[in-house]
mmCIF file with all atom_site columns, C-alpha atoms in Angstrom:
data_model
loop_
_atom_site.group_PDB
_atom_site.id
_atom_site.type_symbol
_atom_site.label_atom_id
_atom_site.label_alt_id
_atom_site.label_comp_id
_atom_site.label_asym_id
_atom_site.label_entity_id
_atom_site.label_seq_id
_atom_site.pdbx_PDB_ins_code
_atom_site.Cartn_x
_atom_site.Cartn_y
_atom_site.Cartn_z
_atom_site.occupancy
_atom_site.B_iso_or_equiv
_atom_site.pdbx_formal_charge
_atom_site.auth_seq_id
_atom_site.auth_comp_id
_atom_site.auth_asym_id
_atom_site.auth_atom_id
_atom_site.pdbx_PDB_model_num
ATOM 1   C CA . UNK A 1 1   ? 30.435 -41.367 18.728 1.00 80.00 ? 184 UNK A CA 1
ATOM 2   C CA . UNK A 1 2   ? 27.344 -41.926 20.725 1.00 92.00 ? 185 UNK A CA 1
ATOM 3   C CA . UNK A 1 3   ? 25.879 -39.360 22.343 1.00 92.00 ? 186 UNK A CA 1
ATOM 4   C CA . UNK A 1 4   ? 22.860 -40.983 24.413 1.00 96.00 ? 187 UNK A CA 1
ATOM 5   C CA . UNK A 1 5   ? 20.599 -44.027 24.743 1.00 96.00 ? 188 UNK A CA 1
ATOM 6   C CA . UNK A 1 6   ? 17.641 -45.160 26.544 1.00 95.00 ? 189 UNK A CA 1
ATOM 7   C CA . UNK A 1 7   ? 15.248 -48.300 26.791 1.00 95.00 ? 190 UNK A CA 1
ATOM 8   C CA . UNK A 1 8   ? 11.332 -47.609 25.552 1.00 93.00 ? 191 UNK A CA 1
ATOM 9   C CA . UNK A 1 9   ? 8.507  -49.387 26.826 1.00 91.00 ? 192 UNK A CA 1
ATOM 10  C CA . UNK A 1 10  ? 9.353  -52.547 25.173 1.00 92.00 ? 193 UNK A CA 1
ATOM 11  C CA . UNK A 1 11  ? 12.891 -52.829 26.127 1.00 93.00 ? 194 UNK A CA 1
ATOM 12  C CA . UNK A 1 12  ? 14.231 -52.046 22.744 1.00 95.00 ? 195 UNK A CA 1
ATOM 13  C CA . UNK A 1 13  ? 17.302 -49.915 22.916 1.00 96.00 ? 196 UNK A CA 1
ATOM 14  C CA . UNK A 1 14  ? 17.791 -46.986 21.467 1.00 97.00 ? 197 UNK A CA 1
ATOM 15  C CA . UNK A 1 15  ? 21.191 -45.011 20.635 1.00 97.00 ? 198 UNK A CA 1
ATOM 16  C CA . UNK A 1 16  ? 22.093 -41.193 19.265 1.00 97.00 ? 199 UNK A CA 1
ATOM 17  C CA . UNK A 1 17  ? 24.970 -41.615 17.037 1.00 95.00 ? 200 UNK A CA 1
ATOM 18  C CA . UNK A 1 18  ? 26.390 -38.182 16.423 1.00 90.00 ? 201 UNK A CA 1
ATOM 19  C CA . UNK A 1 19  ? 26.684 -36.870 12.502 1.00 86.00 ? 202 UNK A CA 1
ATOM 20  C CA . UNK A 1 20  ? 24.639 -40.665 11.983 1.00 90.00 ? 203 UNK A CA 1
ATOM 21  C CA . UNK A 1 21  ? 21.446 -40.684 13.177 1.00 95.00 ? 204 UNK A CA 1
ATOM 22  C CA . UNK A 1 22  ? 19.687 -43.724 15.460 1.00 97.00 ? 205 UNK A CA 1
ATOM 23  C CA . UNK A 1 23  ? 20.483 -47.068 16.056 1.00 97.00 ? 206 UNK A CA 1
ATOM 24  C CA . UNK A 1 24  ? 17.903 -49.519 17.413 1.00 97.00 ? 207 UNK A CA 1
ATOM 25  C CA . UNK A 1 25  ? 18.608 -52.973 18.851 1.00 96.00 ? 208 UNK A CA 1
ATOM 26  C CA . UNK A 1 26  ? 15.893 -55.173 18.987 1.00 93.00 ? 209 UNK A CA 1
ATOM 27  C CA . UNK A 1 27  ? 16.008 -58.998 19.992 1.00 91.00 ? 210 UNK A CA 1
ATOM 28  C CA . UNK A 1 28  ? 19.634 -58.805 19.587 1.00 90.00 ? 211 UNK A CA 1
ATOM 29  C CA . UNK A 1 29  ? 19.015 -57.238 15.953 1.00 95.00 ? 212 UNK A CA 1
ATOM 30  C CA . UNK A 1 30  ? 20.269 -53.598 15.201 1.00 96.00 ? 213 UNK A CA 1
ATOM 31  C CA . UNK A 1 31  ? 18.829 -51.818 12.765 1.00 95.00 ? 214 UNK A CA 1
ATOM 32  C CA . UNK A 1 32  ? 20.523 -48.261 11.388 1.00 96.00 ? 215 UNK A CA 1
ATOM 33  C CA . UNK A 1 33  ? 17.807 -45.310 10.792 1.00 97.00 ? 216 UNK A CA 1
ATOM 34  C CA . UNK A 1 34  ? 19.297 -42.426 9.295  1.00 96.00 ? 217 UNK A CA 1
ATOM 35  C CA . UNK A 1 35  ? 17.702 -38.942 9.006  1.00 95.00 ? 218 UNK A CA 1
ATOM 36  C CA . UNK A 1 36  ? 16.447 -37.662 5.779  1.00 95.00 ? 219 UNK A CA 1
ATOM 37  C CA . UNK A 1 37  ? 18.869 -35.105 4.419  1.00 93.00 ? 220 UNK A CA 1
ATOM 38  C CA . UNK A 1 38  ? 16.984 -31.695 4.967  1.00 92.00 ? 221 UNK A CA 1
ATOM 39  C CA . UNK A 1 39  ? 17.874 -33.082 9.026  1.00 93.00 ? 222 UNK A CA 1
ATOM 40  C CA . UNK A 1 40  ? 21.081 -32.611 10.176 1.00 91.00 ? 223 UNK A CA 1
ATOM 41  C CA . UNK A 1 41  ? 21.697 -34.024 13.681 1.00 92.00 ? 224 UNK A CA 1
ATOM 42  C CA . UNK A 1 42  ? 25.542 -33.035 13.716 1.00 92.00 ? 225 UNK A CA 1
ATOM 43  C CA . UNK A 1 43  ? 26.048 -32.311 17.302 1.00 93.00 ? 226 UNK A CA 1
ATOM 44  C CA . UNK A 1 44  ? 23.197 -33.899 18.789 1.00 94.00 ? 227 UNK A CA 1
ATOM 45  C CA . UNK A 1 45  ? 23.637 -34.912 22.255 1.00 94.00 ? 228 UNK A CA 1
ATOM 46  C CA . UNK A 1 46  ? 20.117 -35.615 24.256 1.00 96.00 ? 229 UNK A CA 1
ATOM 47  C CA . UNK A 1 47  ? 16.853 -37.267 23.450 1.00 97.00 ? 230 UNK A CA 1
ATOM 48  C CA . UNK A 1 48  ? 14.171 -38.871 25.385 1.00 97.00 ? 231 UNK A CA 1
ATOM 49  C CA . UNK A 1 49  ? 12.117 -41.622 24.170 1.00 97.00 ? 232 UNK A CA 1
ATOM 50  C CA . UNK A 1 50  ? 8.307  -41.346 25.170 1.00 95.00 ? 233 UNK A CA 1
ATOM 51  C CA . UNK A 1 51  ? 5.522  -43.635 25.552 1.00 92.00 ? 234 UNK A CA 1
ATOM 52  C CA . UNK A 1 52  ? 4.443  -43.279 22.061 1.00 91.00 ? 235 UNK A CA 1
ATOM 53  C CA . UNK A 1 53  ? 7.548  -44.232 20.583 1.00 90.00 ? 236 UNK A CA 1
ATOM 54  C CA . UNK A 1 54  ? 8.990  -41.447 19.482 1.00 95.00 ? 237 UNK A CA 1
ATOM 55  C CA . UNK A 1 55  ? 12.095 -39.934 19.877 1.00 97.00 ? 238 UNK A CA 1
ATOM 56  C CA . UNK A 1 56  ? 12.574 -36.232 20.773 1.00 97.00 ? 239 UNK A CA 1
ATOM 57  C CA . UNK A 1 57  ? 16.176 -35.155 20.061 1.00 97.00 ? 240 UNK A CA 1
ATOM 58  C CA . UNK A 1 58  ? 17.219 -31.691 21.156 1.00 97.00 ? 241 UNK A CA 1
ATOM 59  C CA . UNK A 1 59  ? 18.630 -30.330 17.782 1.00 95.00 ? 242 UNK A CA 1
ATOM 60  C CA . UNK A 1 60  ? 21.993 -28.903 17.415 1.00 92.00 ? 243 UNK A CA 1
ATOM 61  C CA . UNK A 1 61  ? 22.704 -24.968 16.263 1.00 92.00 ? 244 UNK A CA 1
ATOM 62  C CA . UNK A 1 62  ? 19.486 -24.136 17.552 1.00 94.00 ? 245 UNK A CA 1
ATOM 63  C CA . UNK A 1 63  ? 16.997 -26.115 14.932 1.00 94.00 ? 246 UNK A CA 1
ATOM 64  C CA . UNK A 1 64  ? 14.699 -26.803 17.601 1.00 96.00 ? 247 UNK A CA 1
ATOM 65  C CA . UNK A 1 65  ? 13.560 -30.321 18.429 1.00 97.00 ? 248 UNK A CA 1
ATOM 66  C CA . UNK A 1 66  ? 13.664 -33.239 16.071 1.00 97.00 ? 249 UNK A CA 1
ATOM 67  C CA . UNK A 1 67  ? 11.387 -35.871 16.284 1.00 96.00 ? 250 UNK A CA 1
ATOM 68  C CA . UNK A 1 68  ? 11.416 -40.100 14.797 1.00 96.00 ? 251 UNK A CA 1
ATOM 69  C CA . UNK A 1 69  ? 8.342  -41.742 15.461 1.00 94.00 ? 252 UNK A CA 1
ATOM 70  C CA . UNK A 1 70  ? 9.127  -45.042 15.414 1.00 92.00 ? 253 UNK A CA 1
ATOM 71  C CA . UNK A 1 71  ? 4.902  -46.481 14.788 1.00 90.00 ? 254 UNK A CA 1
ATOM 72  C CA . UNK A 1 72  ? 5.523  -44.928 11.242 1.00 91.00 ? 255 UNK A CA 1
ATOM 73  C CA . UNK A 1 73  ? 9.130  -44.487 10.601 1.00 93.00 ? 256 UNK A CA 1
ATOM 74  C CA . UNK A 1 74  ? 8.689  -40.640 10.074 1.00 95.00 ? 257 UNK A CA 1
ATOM 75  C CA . UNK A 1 75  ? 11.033 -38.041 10.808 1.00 96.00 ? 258 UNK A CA 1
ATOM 76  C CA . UNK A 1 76  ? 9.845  -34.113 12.025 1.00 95.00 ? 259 UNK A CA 1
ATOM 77  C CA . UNK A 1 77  ? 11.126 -30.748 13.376 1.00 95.00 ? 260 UNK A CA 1
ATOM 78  C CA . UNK A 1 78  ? 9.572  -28.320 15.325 1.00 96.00 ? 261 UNK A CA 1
ATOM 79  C CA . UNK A 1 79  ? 10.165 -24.896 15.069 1.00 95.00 ? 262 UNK A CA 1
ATOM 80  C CA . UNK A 1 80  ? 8.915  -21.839 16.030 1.00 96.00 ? 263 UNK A CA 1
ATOM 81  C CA . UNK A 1 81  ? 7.212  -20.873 13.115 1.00 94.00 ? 264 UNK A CA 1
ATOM 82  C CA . UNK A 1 82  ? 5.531  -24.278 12.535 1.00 93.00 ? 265 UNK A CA 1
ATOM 83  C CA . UNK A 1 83  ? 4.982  -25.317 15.584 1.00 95.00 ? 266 UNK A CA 1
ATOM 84  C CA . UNK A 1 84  ? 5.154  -22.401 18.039 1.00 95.00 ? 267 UNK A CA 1
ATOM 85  C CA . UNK A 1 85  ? 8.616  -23.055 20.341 1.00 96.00 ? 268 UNK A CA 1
ATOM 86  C CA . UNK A 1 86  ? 9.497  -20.150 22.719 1.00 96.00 ? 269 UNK A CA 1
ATOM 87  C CA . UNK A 1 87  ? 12.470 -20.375 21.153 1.00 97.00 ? 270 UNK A CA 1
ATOM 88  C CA . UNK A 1 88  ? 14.640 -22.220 18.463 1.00 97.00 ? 271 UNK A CA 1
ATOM 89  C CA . UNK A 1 89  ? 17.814 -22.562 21.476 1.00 97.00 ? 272 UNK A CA 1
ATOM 90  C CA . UNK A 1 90  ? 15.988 -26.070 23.270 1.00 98.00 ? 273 UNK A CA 1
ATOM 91  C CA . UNK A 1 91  ? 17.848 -26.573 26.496 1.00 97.00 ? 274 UNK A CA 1
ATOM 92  C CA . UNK A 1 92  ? 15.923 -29.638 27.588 1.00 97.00 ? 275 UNK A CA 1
ATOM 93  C CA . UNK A 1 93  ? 12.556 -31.953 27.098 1.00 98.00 ? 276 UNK A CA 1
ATOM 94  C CA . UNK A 1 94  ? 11.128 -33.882 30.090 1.00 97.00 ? 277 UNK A CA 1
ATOM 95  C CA . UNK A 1 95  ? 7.769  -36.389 29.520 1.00 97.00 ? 278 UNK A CA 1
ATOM 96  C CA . UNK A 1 96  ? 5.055  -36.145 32.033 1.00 97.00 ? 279 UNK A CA 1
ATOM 97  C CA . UNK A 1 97  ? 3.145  -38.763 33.363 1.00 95.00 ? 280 UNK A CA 1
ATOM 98  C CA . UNK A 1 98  ? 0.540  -38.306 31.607 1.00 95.00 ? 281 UNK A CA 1
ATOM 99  C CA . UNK A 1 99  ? 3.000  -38.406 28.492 1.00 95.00 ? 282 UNK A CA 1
ATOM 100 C CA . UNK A 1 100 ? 2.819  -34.876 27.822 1.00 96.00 ? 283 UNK A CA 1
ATOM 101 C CA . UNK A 1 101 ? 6.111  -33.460 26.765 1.00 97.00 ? 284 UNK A CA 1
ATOM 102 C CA . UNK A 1 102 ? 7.673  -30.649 28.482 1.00 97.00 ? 285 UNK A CA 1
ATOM 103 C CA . UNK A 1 103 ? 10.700 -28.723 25.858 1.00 98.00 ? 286 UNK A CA 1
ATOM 104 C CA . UNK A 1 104 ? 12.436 -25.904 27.722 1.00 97.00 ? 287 UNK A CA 1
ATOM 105 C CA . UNK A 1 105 ? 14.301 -23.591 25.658 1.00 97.00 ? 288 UNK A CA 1
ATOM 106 C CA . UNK A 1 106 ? 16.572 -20.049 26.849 1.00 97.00 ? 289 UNK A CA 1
ATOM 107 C CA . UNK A 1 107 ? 13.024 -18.317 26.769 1.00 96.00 ? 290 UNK A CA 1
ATOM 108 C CA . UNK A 1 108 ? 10.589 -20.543 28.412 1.00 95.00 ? 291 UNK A CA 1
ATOM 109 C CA . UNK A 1 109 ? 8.735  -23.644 28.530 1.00 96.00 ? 292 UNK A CA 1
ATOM 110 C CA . UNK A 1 110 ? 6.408  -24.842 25.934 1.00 96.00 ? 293 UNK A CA 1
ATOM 111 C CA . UNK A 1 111 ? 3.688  -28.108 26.010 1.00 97.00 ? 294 UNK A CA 1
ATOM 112 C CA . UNK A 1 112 ? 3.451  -30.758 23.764 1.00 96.00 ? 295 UNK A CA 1
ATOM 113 C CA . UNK A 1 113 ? 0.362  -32.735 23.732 1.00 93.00 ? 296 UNK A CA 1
ATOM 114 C CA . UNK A 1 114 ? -0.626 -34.086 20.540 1.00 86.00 ? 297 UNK A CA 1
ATOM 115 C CA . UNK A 1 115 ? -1.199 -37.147 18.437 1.00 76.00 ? 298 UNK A CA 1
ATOM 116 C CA . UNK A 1 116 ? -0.161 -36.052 15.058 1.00 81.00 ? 299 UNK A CA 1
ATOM 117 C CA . UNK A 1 117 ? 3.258  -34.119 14.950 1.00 85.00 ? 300 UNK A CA 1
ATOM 118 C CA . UNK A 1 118 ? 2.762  -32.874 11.806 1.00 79.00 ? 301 UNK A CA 1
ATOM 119 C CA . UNK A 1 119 ? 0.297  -29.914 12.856 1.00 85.00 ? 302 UNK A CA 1
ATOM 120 C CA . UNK A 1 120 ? 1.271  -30.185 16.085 1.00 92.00 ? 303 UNK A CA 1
ATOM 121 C CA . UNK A 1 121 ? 2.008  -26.534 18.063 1.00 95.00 ? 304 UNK A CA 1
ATOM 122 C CA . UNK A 1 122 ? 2.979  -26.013 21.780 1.00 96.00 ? 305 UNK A CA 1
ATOM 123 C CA . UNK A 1 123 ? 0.967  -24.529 24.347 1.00 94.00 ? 306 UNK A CA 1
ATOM 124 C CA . UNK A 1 124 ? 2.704  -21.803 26.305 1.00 93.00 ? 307 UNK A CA 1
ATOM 125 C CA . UNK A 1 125 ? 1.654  -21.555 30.364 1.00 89.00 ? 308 UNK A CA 1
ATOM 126 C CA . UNK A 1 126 ? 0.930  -18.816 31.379 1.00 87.00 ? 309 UNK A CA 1
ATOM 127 C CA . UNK A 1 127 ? 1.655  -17.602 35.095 1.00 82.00 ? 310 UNK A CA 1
ATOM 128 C CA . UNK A 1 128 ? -0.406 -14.906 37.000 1.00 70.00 ? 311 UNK A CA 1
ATOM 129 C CA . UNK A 1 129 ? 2.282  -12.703 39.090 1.00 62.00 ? 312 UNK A CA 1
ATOM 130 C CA . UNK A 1 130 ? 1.385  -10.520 42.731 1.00 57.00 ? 313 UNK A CA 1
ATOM 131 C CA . UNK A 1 131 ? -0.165 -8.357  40.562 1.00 57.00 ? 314 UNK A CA 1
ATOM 132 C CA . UNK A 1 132 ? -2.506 -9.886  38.459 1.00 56.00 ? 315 UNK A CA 1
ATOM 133 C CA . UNK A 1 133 ? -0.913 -9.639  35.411 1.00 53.00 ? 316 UNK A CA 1
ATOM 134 C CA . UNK A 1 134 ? -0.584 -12.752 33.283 1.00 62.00 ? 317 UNK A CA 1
ATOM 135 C CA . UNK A 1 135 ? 3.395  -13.861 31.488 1.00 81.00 ? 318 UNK A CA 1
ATOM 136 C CA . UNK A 1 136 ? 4.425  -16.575 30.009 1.00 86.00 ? 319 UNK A CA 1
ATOM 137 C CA . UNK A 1 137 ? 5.944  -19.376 32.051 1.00 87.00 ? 320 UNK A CA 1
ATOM 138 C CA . UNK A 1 138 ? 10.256 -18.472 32.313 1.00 91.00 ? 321 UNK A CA 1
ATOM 139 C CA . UNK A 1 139 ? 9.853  -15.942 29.667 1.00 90.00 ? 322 UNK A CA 1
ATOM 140 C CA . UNK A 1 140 ? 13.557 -14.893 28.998 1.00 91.00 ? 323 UNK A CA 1
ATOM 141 C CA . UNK A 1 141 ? 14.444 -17.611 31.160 1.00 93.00 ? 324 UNK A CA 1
ATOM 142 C CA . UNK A 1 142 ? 16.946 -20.383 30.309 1.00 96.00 ? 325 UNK A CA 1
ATOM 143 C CA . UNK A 1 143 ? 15.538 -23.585 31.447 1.00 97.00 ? 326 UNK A CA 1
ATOM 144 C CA . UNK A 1 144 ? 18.225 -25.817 31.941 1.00 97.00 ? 327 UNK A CA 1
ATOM 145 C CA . UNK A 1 145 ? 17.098 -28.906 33.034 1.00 97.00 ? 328 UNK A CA 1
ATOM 146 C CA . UNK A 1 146 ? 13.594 -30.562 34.158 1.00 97.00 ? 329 UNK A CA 1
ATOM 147 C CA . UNK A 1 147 ? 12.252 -33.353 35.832 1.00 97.00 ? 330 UNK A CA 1
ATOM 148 C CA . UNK A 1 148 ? 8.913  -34.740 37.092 1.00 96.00 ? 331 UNK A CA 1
ATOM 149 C CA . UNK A 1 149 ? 7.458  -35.965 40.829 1.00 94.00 ? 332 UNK A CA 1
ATOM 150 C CA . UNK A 1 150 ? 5.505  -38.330 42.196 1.00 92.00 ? 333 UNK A CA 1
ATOM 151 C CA . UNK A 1 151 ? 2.456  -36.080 42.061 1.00 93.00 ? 334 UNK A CA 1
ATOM 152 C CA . UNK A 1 152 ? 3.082  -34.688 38.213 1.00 95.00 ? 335 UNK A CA 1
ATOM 153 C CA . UNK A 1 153 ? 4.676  -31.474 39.403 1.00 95.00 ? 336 UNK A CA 1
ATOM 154 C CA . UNK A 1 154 ? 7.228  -30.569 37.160 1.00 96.00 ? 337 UNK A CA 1
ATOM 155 C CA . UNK A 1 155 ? 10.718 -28.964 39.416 1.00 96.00 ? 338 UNK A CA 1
ATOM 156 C CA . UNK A 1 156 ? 12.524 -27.173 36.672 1.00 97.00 ? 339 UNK A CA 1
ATOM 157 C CA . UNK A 1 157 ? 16.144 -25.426 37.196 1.00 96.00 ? 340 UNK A CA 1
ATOM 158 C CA . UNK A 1 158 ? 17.359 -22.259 35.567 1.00 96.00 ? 341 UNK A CA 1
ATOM 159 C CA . UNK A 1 159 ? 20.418 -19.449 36.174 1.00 96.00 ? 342 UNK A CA 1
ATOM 160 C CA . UNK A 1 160 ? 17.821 -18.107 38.644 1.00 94.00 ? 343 UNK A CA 1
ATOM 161 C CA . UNK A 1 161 ? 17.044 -20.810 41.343 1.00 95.00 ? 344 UNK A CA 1
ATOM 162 C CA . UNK A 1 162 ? 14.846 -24.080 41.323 1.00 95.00 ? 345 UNK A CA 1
ATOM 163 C CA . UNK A 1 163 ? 11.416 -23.914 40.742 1.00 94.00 ? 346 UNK A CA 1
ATOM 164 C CA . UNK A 1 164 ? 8.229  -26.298 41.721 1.00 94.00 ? 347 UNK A CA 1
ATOM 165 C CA . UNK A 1 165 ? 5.373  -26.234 39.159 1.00 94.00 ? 348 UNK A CA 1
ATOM 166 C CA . UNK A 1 166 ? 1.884  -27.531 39.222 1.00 93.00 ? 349 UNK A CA 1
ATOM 167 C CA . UNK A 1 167 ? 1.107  -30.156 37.414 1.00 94.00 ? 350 UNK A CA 1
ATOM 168 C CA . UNK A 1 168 ? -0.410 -28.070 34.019 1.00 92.00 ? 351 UNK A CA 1
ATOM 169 C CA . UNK A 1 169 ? 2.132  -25.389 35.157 1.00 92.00 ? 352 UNK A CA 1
ATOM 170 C CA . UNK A 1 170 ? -0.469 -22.535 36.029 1.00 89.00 ? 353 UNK A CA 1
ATOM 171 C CA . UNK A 1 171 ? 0.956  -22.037 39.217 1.00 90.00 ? 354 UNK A CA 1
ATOM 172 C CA . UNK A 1 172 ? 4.503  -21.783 41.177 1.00 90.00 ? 355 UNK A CA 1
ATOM 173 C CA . UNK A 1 173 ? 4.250  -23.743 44.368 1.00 92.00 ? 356 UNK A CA 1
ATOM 174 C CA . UNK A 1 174 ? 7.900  -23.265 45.549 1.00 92.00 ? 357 UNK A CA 1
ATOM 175 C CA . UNK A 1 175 ? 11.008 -21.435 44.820 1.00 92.00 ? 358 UNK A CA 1
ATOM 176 C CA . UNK A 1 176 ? 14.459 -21.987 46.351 1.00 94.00 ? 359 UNK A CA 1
ATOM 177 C CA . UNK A 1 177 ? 17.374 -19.899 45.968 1.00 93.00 ? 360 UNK A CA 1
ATOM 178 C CA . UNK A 1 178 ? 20.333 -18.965 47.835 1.00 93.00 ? 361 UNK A CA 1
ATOM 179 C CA . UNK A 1 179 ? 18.683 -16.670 49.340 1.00 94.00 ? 362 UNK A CA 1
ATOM 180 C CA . UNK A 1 180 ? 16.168 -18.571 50.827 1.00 93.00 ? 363 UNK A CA 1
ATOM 181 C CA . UNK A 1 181 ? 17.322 -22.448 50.879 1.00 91.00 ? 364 UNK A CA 1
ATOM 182 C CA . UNK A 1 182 ? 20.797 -24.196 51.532 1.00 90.00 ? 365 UNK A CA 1
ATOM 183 C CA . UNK A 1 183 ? 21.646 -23.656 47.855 1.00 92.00 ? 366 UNK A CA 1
ATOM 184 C CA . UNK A 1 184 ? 25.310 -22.302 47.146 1.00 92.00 ? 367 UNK A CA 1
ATOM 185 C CA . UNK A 1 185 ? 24.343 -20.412 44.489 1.00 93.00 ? 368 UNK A CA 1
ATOM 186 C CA . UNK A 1 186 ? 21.110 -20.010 42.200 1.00 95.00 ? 369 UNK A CA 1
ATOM 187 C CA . UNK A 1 187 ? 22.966 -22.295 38.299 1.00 96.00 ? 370 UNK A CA 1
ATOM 188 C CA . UNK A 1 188 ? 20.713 -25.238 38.591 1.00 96.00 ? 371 UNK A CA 1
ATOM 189 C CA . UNK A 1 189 ? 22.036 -27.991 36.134 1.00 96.00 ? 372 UNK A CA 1
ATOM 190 C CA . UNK A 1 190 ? 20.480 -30.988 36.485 1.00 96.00 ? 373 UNK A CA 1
ATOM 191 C CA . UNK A 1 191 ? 17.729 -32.128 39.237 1.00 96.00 ? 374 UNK A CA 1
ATOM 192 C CA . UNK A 1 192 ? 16.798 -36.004 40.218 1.00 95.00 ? 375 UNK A CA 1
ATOM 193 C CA . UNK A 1 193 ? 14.470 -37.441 42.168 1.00 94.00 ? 376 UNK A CA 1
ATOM 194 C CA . UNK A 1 194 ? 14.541 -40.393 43.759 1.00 92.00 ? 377 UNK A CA 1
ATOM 195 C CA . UNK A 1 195 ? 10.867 -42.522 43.471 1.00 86.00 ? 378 UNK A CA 1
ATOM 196 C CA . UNK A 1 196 ? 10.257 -44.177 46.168 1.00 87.00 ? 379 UNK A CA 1
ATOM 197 C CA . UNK A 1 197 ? 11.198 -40.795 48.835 1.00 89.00 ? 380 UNK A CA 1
ATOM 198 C CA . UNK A 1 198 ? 10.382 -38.170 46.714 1.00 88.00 ? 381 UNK A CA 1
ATOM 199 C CA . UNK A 1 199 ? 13.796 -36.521 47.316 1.00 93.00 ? 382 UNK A CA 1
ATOM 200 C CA . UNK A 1 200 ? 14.956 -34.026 45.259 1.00 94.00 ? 383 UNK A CA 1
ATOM 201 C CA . UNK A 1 201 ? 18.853 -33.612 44.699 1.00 95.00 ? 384 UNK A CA 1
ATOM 202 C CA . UNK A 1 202 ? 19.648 -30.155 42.716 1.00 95.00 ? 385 UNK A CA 1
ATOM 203 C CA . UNK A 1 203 ? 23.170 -30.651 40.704 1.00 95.00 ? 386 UNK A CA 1
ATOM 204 C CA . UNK A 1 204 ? 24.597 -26.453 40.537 1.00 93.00 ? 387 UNK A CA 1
ATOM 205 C CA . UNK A 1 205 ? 27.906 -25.653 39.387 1.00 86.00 ? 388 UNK A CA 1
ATOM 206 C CA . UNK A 1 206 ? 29.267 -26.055 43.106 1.00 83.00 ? 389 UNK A CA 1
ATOM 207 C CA . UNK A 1 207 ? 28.134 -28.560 44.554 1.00 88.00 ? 390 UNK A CA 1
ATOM 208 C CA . UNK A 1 208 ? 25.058 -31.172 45.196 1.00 92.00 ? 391 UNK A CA 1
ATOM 209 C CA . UNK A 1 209 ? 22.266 -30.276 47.721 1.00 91.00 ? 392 UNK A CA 1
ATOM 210 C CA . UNK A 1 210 ? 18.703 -32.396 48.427 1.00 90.00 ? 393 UNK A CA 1
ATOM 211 C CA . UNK A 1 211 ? 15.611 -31.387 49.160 1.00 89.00 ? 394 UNK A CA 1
ATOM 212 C CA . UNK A 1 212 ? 12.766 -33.676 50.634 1.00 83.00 ? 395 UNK A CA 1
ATOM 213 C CA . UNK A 1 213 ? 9.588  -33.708 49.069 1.00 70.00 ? 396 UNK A CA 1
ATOM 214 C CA . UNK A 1 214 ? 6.910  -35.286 50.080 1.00 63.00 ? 397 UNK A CA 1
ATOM 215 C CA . UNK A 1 215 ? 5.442  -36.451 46.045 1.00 60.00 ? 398 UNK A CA 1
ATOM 216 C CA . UNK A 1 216 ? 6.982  -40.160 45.649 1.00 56.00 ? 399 UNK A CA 1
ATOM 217 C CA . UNK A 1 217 ? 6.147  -42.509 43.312 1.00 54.00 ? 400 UNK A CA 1
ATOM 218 C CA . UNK A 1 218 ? 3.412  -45.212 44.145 1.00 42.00 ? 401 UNK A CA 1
ATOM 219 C CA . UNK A 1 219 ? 4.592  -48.849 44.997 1.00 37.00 ? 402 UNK A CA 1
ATOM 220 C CA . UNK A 1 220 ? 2.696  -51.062 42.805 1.00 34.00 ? 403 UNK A CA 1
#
């Protein structure tokens, strides 16, 4: 079955083919690209294909994130050994615009910003609380879905509320809950925005509710 697909840059298509691997269709032309064995992308479901050409597939039975960079038909996993995830459990990956990539996990948020994958390790934000103490950004959190603004600011949706970020992620700008926002409850599953008004719609497991933000997208 196939679990996702999404255009690149260049308009080629891309599909995740569950227990297969990718397709890509290219001037009408598909071409099959198939894992090497030691990957296993049996329950894959998501992936998001950056500016560099590269595929990042949430891996299944927590494996991390596996990677196919199309420039030179290589395949990779992060871990957190390796490459210094939060956690193995990845929840969700967002791209920037600035194309760095954003992987939440169920214990945080880690960065992404690097040209060669094989050495490449995540940078954890860290966030200053009232007190002056320093933790790592949702640390024992379960980040369940991202997405970005206008401005770069990343709005990112856990079990606990919906959250605006700076741009790097040093600092919270904004919370909502139900405690303090029209929100029926504080499961945040998926967030859009819309470009051109900068409005925010939060998806939770009861119903839809918008915010309006003033960080929309530039007309060219």
């Amino acid at each position: 079955p196939y679990s996702d697909l999404q255009f690149d840059q260049e308009g080629v298509l891309w599909v995740l083919v569950d227990q297969q691997g990718l397709l890509q269709k290219r001037d009408n032309s598909w071409k099959n690209i198939i894992p090497p064995s030691n990957i296993s992308l049996n329950g894959a479901q998501k992936m998001v294909v950056n500016q560099q050409g590269q595929i990042w597939i949430i891996a299944p039975n927590n494996q991390g994130v596996i990677i196919y960079n199309s420039t030179n038909n290589t395949w990779y996993q992060l871990s957190t050994i390796n490459n210094n995830l939060p956690s193995s459990s990845v929840t969700s990956i967002l791209e920037d615009k600035k194309g760095t990539m954003w992987v939440g996990t169920n214990n945080g948020i880690g960065l992404f910003d690097c040209s060669e994958l094989g050495n490449c390790k995540a940078y954890l934000p860290q966030i200053k609380n009232s007190n002056g103490f320093a933790g790592l950004l949702f640390q024992k959190e379960i980040v369940n879905t991202m997405a970005v603004d206008g401005a770069n600011q990343k709005w990112v949706g856990t079990n606990n509320g919906c959250w605006l970020l700076s741009e790097d992620g040093s600092q919270i700008l904004q919370r909502f809950s139900k405690n303090n926002s029209p929100l029926p409850n504080d499961t945040i599953l998926q967030i859009c925005i819309a470009p051109l008004s900068g409005e925010v719609f939060m998806n939770t497991n009861n119903q839809l509710v918008s915010y309006r933000s003033s960080a929309n997208e530039t007309i060219q």
